[in-house]
């Protein structure tokens, strides 16, 4: 079965720095989504990138997708303390309306 | 902005008891899901639901679990006889026809004693 695996598992940076998180997966996908989870809270959708897209931007977020390497990266630029959270990638293999397979997540700590 | 809502936010139950977790998906969404997250672990898919029937379920979703859409707004997950290992955060999600993005509720924390 496919899996998304993020690295690093934990990342600690200062406010204003950029944070880069990576995700790898095992099988072909239709799309890949990134979610944020504040401690003990719900999952907030950040961005979706389709398998035929290579890069996508949303505000301070930049996501890349390399289907040949089965990997994706999430870049948060000019980080803020409020960005402190866990970030998960989730893959959808079958073209929508189907299960998401989540990775283990990266815990990001942004220090003021 | 419309949101997926879930009740209760926290449920404590005794082992062997039945629990029903409730979700109200976003009103124009047609695809519904339940996921769970055991503390410190990955979010795991449980079941997907469309057109009043289960479209896919995971190995976790055994005979102790069931889902129902009893009316036009609610989507429920029932665990018939809870076990200690059912303790987790349970998330409901939904998406409309027009997008693959799944929108998650805030979760119900289930504690089985």
mmCIF file of C-alpha atoms in Angstrom:
data_model
loop_
_atom_site.group_PDB
_atom_site.id
_atom_site.type_symbol
_atom_site.label_atom_id
_atom_site.label_comp_id
_atom_site.label_asym_id
_atom_site.label_seq_id
_atom_site.Cartn_x
_atom_site.Cartn_y
_atom_site.Cartn_z
ATOM 1 C CA UNK A 1 0.000 0.000 0.000
ATOM 2 C CA UNK A 2 1.154 3.519 -0.600
ATOM 3 C CA UNK A 3 2.413 5.684 2.201
ATOM 4 C CA UNK A 4 3.389 9.277 2.564
ATOM 5 C CA UNK A 5 6.432 9.714 4.698
ATOM 6 C CA UNK A 6 7.595 13.127 5.748
ATOM 7 C CA UNK A 7 11.012 14.277 6.731
ATOM 8 C CA UNK A 8 12.272 15.691 8.879
ATOM 9 C CA UNK A 9 10.149 14.352 11.721
ATOM 10 C CA UNK A 10 10.772 17.567 13.634
ATOM 11 C CA UNK A 11 12.027 20.986 12.597
ATOM 12 C CA UNK A 12 12.888 23.912 14.821
ATOM 13 C CA UNK A 13 13.541 27.344 13.315
ATOM 14 C CA UNK A 14 13.478 31.045 14.161
ATOM 15 C CA UNK A 15 10.773 33.419 13.035
ATOM 16 C CA UNK A 16 11.513 34.814 9.601
ATOM 17 C CA UNK A 17 13.358 31.725 8.412
ATOM 18 C CA UNK A 18 12.041 29.407 5.751
ATOM 19 C CA UNK A 19 10.846 25.909 6.600
ATOM 20 C CA UNK A 20 11.046 23.041 4.139
ATOM 21 C CA UNK A 21 9.316 19.726 4.685
ATOM 22 C CA UNK A 22 9.525 16.744 2.387
ATOM 23 C CA UNK A 23 7.165 13.896 1.652
ATOM 24 C CA UNK A 24 7.767 10.655 -0.197
ATOM 25 C CA UNK A 25 5.262 8.099 -1.325
ATOM 26 C CA UNK A 26 5.341 4.694 -2.913
ATOM 27 C CA UNK A 27 2.700 4.325 -5.611
ATOM 28 C CA UNK A 28 1.198 6.390 -8.400
ATOM 29 C CA UNK A 29 -1.058 9.177 -7.254
ATOM 30 C CA UNK A 30 -3.728 11.410 -8.655
ATOM 31 C CA UNK A 31 -3.031 14.238 -6.267
ATOM 32 C CA UNK A 32 -1.157 15.100 -3.099
ATOM 33 C CA UNK A 33 -2.510 17.337 -0.365
ATOM 34 C CA UNK A 34 -0.839 19.071 2.547
ATOM 35 C CA UNK A 35 -2.603 19.596 5.857
ATOM 36 C CA UNK A 36 -1.723 21.413 9.067
ATOM 37 C CA UNK A 37 -2.690 20.288 12.540
ATOM 38 C CA UNK A 38 -2.292 22.415 15.611
ATOM 39 C CA UNK A 39 -1.686 20.395 18.748
ATOM 40 C CA UNK A 40 -4.689 18.181 19.475
ATOM 41 C CA UNK A 41 -6.865 19.982 16.968
ATOM 42 C CA UNK A 42 -8.411 19.309 13.567
ATOM 43 C CA UNK A 43 -6.766 19.096 10.165
ATOM 44 C CA UNK A 44 -6.679 22.251 8.098
ATOM 45 C CA UNK A 45 -6.281 21.858 4.353
ATOM 46 C CA UNK A 46 -3.406 23.921 2.978
ATOM 47 C CA UNK A 47 -2.920 23.052 -0.664
ATOM 48 C CA UNK A 48 -3.582 20.361 -3.264
ATOM 49 C CA UNK A 49 -1.260 19.588 -6.144
ATOM 50 C CA UNK A 50 -2.267 17.281 -8.974
ATOM 51 C CA UNK A 51 -0.006 14.692 -10.522
ATOM 52 C CA UNK A 52 0.317 16.734 -13.721
ATOM 53 C CA UNK A 53 1.451 19.833 -11.813
ATOM 54 C CA UNK A 54 5.019 20.491 -10.728
ATOM 55 C CA UNK A 55 4.666 23.533 -8.523
ATOM 56 C CA UNK A 56 1.933 25.439 -6.787
ATOM 57 C CA UNK A 57 1.842 28.556 -4.624
ATOM 58 C CA UNK A 58 -0.584 29.806 -2.019
ATOM 59 C CA UNK A 59 0.453 32.868 -0.051
ATOM 60 C CA UNK A 60 3.645 31.961 1.819
ATOM 61 C CA UNK A 61 3.339 28.311 0.822
ATOM 62 C CA UNK A 62 5.091 26.717 -2.100
ATOM 63 C CA UNK A 63 4.569 23.062 -2.955
ATOM 64 C CA UNK A 64 6.519 21.067 -5.493
ATOM 65 C CA UNK A 65 5.795 17.612 -6.822
ATOM 66 C CA UNK A 66 8.229 15.276 -8.554
ATOM 67 C CA UNK A 67 6.310 12.225 -9.704
ATOM 68 C CA UNK A 68 9.454 10.579 -11.085
ATOM 69 C CA UNK A 69 10.948 10.580 -7.585
ATOM 70 C CA UNK A 70 7.570 10.142 -5.895
ATOM 71 C CA UNK A 71 8.230 13.088 -3.654
ATOM 72 C CA UNK A 72 6.832 16.465 -2.719
ATOM 73 C CA UNK A 73 8.069 19.383 -0.690
ATOM 74 C CA UNK A 74 6.288 22.098 1.241
ATOM 75 C CA UNK A 75 8.102 25.376 1.728
ATOM 76 C CA UNK A 76 6.827 27.957 4.192
ATOM 77 C CA UNK A 77 8.577 31.263 3.642
ATOM 78 C CA UNK A 78 9.131 33.951 6.274
ATOM 79 C CA UNK A 79 7.802 31.701 9.033
ATOM 80 C CA UNK A 80 5.862 33.028 11.999
ATOM 81 C CA UNK A 81 5.334 31.666 15.492
ATOM 82 C CA UNK A 82 1.730 30.956 14.460
ATOM 83 C CA UNK A 83 3.034 28.453 11.887
ATOM 84 C CA UNK A 84 4.003 26.152 14.751
ATOM 85 C CA UNK A 85 2.064 22.943 14.070
ATOM 86 C CA UNK A 86 2.361 19.478 12.577
ATOM 87 C CA UNK A 87 2.284 19.247 8.811
ATOM 88 C CA UNK A 88 1.065 16.165 6.972
ATOM 89 C CA UNK A 89 1.089 15.128 3.364
ATOM 90 C CA UNK A 90 -1.731 12.917 2.153
ATOM 91 C CA UNK A 91 -1.946 11.085 -1.136
ATOM 92 C CA UNK A 92 -4.997 10.158 -3.150
ATOM 93 C CA UNK A 93 -4.373 7.384 -5.619
ATOM 94 C CA UNK A 94 -7.656 6.954 -7.327
ATOM 95 C CA UNK A 95 -8.808 10.265 -8.666
ATOM 96 C CA UNK A 96 -10.922 11.779 -5.996
ATOM 97 C CA UNK A 97 -13.720 10.799 -3.670
ATOM 98 C CA UNK A 98 -11.503 8.214 -2.146
ATOM 99 C CA UNK A 99 -9.336 7.622 0.847
ATOM 100 C CA UNK A 100 -6.357 9.765 1.688
ATOM 101 C CA UNK A 101 -3.211 8.066 2.918
ATOM 102 C CA UNK A 102 -1.416 10.258 5.428
ATOM 103 C CA UNK A 103 2.224 10.418 6.335
ATOM 104 C CA UNK A 104 3.545 10.569 9.869
ATOM 105 C CA UNK A 105 3.971 14.330 9.721
ATOM 106 C CA UNK A 106 6.631 16.924 10.453
ATOM 107 C CA UNK A 107 6.405 18.817 13.743
ATOM 108 C CA UNK A 108 7.422 22.400 13.072
ATOM 109 C CA UNK A 109 8.357 24.735 15.908
ATOM 110 C CA UNK A 110 8.891 28.398 15.042
ATOM 111 C CA UNK A 111 10.542 30.378 17.826
ATOM 112 C CA UNK A 112 9.993 34.133 18.213
ATOM 113 C CA UNK B 1 -17.322 29.889 5.444
ATOM 114 C CA UNK B 2 -19.080 26.517 5.800
ATOM 115 C CA UNK B 3 -17.352 23.989 8.065
ATOM 116 C CA UNK B 4 -17.640 20.354 8.970
ATOM 117 C CA UNK B 5 -18.803 20.086 12.573
ATOM 118 C CA UNK B 6 -18.492 17.180 14.966
ATOM 119 C CA UNK B 7 -20.069 16.349 18.309
ATOM 120 C CA UNK B 8 -19.167 15.708 21.002
ATOM 121 C CA UNK B 9 -15.674 17.184 21.153
ATOM 122 C CA UNK B 10 -14.708 14.658 23.821
ATOM 123 C CA UNK B 11 -16.396 11.373 24.713
ATOM 124 C CA UNK B 12 -15.394 9.187 27.631
ATOM 125 C CA UNK B 13 -16.846 5.691 27.771
ATOM 126 C CA UNK B 14 -16.353 2.375 29.483
ATOM 127 C CA UNK B 15 -14.956 -0.589 27.585
ATOM 128 C CA UNK B 16 -17.750 -2.602 25.988
ATOM 129 C CA UNK B 17 -20.126 0.338 25.700
ATOM 130 C CA UNK B 18 -21.552 1.619 22.426
ATOM 131 C CA UNK B 19 -20.690 5.093 21.238
ATOM 132 C CA UNK B 20 -22.051 7.203 18.407
ATOM 133 C CA UNK B 21 -19.939 9.990 17.007
ATOM 134 C CA UNK B 22 -21.776 12.622 15.044
ATOM 135 C CA UNK B 23 -20.750 14.761 12.116
ATOM 136 C CA UNK B 24 -22.497 17.390 10.053
ATOM 137 C CA UNK B 25 -20.701 17.633 6.697
ATOM 138 C CA UNK B 26 -20.760 20.766 4.587
ATOM 139 C CA UNK B 27 -24.225 20.995 3.095
ATOM 140 C CA UNK B 28 -23.545 20.580 -0.629
ATOM 141 C CA UNK B 29 -20.958 17.823 -0.171
ATOM 142 C CA UNK B 30 -21.751 14.328 -1.348
ATOM 143 C CA UNK B 31 -18.727 12.264 -0.238
ATOM 144 C CA UNK B 32 -18.120 11.542 3.419
ATOM 145 C CA UNK B 33 -15.290 9.930 5.328
ATOM 146 C CA UNK B 34 -14.199 8.888 8.786
ATOM 147 C CA UNK B 35 -10.554 8.827 9.819
ATOM 148 C CA UNK B 36 -8.935 8.250 13.168
ATOM 149 C CA UNK B 37 -5.667 9.275 14.764
ATOM 150 C CA UNK B 38 -4.317 7.402 17.741
ATOM 151 C CA UNK B 39 -2.281 9.747 19.932
ATOM 152 C CA UNK B 40 1.099 10.416 18.378
ATOM 153 C CA UNK B 41 0.399 8.333 15.282
ATOM 154 C CA UNK B 42 -0.662 8.852 11.680
ATOM 155 C CA UNK B 43 -4.153 9.745 10.570
ATOM 156 C CA UNK B 44 -5.729 6.499 9.321
ATOM 157 C CA UNK B 45 -8.593 6.059 6.889
ATOM 158 C CA UNK B 46 -11.592 4.152 8.218
ATOM 159 C CA UNK B 47 -14.409 4.409 5.705
ATOM 160 C CA UNK B 48 -15.787 6.391 2.790
ATOM 161 C CA UNK B 49 -19.484 6.841 2.065
ATOM 162 C CA UNK B 50 -21.335 7.977 -1.028
ATOM 163 C CA UNK B 51 -24.895 7.736 -2.230
ATOM 164 C CA UNK B 52 -26.026 6.193 1.043
ATOM 165 C CA UNK B 53 -23.603 3.341 0.969
ATOM 166 C CA UNK B 54 -20.051 2.517 1.941
ATOM 167 C CA UNK B 55 -17.728 2.920 -1.036
ATOM 168 C CA UNK B 56 -14.570 1.706 0.689
ATOM 169 C CA UNK B 57 -13.479 0.613 4.144
ATOM 170 C CA UNK B 58 -10.158 -0.210 5.744
ATOM 171 C CA UNK B 59 -9.138 -3.283 7.707
ATOM 172 C CA UNK B 60 -9.689 -1.277 10.878
ATOM 173 C CA UNK B 61 -13.372 -0.883 10.028
ATOM 174 C CA UNK B 62 -14.535 -4.266 11.255
ATOM 175 C CA UNK B 63 -17.979 -5.472 12.298
ATOM 176 C CA UNK B 64 -17.848 -3.346 15.428
ATOM 177 C CA UNK B 65 -18.054 -0.209 13.298
ATOM 178 C CA UNK B 66 -20.945 1.118 11.274
ATOM 179 C CA UNK B 67 -21.828 4.375 9.560
ATOM 180 C CA UNK B 68 -25.136 5.942 8.785
ATOM 181 C CA UNK B 69 -26.585 9.036 7.219
ATOM 182 C CA UNK B 70 -29.888 9.092 9.094
ATOM 183 C CA UNK B 71 -31.142 12.328 7.550
ATOM 184 C CA UNK B 72 -30.037 14.937 5.064
ATOM 185 C CA UNK B 73 -27.439 16.514 7.309
ATOM 186 C CA UNK B 74 -25.920 14.092 9.830
ATOM 187 C CA UNK B 75 -23.295 11.410 9.267
ATOM 188 C CA UNK B 76 -22.611 9.092 12.187
ATOM 189 C CA UNK B 77 -19.988 6.560 13.193
ATOM 190 C CA UNK B 78 -21.086 3.908 15.648
ATOM 191 C CA UNK B 79 -18.748 1.641 17.575
ATOM 192 C CA UNK B 80 -20.817 -1.178 19.016
ATOM 193 C CA UNK B 81 -18.583 -2.467 21.778
ATOM 194 C CA UNK B 82 -15.649 -0.205 22.441
ATOM 195 C CA UNK B 83 -12.179 -1.521 23.227
ATOM 196 C CA UNK B 84 -9.308 0.247 24.924
ATOM 197 C CA UNK B 85 -7.506 0.456 21.583
ATOM 198 C CA UNK B 86 -10.393 2.443 20.088
ATOM 199 C CA UNK B 87 -9.196 5.436 22.089
ATOM 200 C CA UNK B 88 -8.265 7.998 19.448
ATOM 201 C CA UNK B 89 -9.262 11.228 17.788
ATOM 202 C CA UNK B 90 -11.936 10.568 15.170
ATOM 203 C CA UNK B 91 -12.211 12.923 12.243
ATOM 204 C CA UNK B 92 -15.061 13.307 9.819
ATOM 205 C CA UNK B 93 -14.358 14.738 6.368
ATOM 206 C CA UNK B 94 -16.343 15.584 3.285
ATOM 207 C CA UNK B 95 -15.859 16.833 -0.226
ATOM 208 C CA UNK B 96 -18.158 18.003 -3.009
ATOM 209 C CA UNK B 97 -18.310 16.697 -6.533
ATOM 210 C CA UNK B 98 -16.310 19.612 -7.879
ATOM 211 C CA UNK B 99 -13.059 19.140 -5.967
ATOM 212 C CA UNK B 100 -10.811 16.424 -4.537
ATOM 213 C CA UNK B 101 -10.072 18.510 -1.461
ATOM 214 C CA UNK B 102 -11.362 16.855 1.690
ATOM 215 C CA UNK B 103 -12.501 19.189 4.446
ATOM 216 C CA UNK B 104 -12.040 17.898 7.949
ATOM 217 C CA UNK B 105 -14.006 18.527 11.095
ATOM 218 C CA UNK B 106 -12.355 19.412 14.417
ATOM 219 C CA UNK B 107 -12.521 15.818 15.623
ATOM 220 C CA UNK B 108 -13.990 13.897 18.536
ATOM 221 C CA UNK B 109 -11.554 12.650 21.132
ATOM 222 C CA UNK B 110 -12.753 9.222 22.268
ATOM 223 C CA UNK B 111 -11.364 7.864 25.517
ATOM 224 C CA UNK B 112 -12.188 4.269 26.406
ATOM 225 C CA UNK B 113 -11.566 3.328 30.030
#
